[in-house]
C-alpha angles and dihedrals in degrees: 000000000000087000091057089042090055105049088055088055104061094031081060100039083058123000092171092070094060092043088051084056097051108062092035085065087048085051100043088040090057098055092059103049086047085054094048084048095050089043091058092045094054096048089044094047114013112198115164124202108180111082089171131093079219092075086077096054099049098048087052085061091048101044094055102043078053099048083039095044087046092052092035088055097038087049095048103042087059080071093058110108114249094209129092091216121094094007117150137157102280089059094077091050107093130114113333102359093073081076109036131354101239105035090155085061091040092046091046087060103044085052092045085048095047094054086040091061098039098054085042091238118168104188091043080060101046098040088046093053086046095047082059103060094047094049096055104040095045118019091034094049096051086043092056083044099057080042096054087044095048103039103021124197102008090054096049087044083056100048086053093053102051103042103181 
């Protein structure tokens, strides 16, 4: 009884957070059934496009400003205020959202890609650059939304400033 009491209870005190999480697990959810499509693919039919020792490297690259780009995001959205009160624009500029406004998307595909380019992987590659853009263009844009929605004009003042 207490258990049920509660949960209405937060779901009524912000309904935007669950909503913001939501759609992040859809997002996050889709990346990886786009890897463990790509990674089908590429066992079933296994076409390679890199022919350059480089392409390790790269990836590499690749694989650890992601990993570093996901912690650093993650770090840095738990200082975000929880209040609405006394929320402006400079609240949502800390770590890597002074330079784009989803760096956990953007650091999921540069480690998807990443992986994608060291194990030579076509379709990892593909599914990753594709992943991106829907992502972006549908699960980030209902998340903005939720955001605009929850925090206003700071948020939207925000959003202007940091394009990407």
């Amino acid at each position: 009884m207490e258990v049920g009491k509660t949960t209405e209870q937060f779901g009524s005190q912000n309904p935007h957070k669950n909503k913001v999480h939501k759609i992040l697990a859809h997002s996050y959810l889709f990346y990886f059934i786009s890897f463990l499509a790509g990674l089908f693919l590429d066992f079933v039919f296994p076409l390679r496009i890199f022919k350059s020792s480089a392409s390790l490297s790269i990836g590499t690259i690749f694989l650890i400003l992601g990993t570093f780009l996901i912690l650093w995001a993650q770090k840095s959205s738990l200082n975000l205020q929880k209040e609405k009160e006394n929320i402006n624009k400079e609240r949502f500029f800390h770590g890597p959202y002074r330079y784009t406004r989803s760096p956990t998307h953007f650091g999921l595909f540069l480690l998807i890609l990443g992986f994608g380019i060291i194990t030579n992987s076509l379709f990892v590659v593909i599914f990753s650059i594709v992943s991106f853009f829907i992502t972006k263009f549908i699960f980030i844009k209902e998340e903005e939304r939720i955001l605009a929605e929850k925090y206003g004009t700071p948020y939207l003042e925000y959003k202007k400033s940091v394009k990407f």
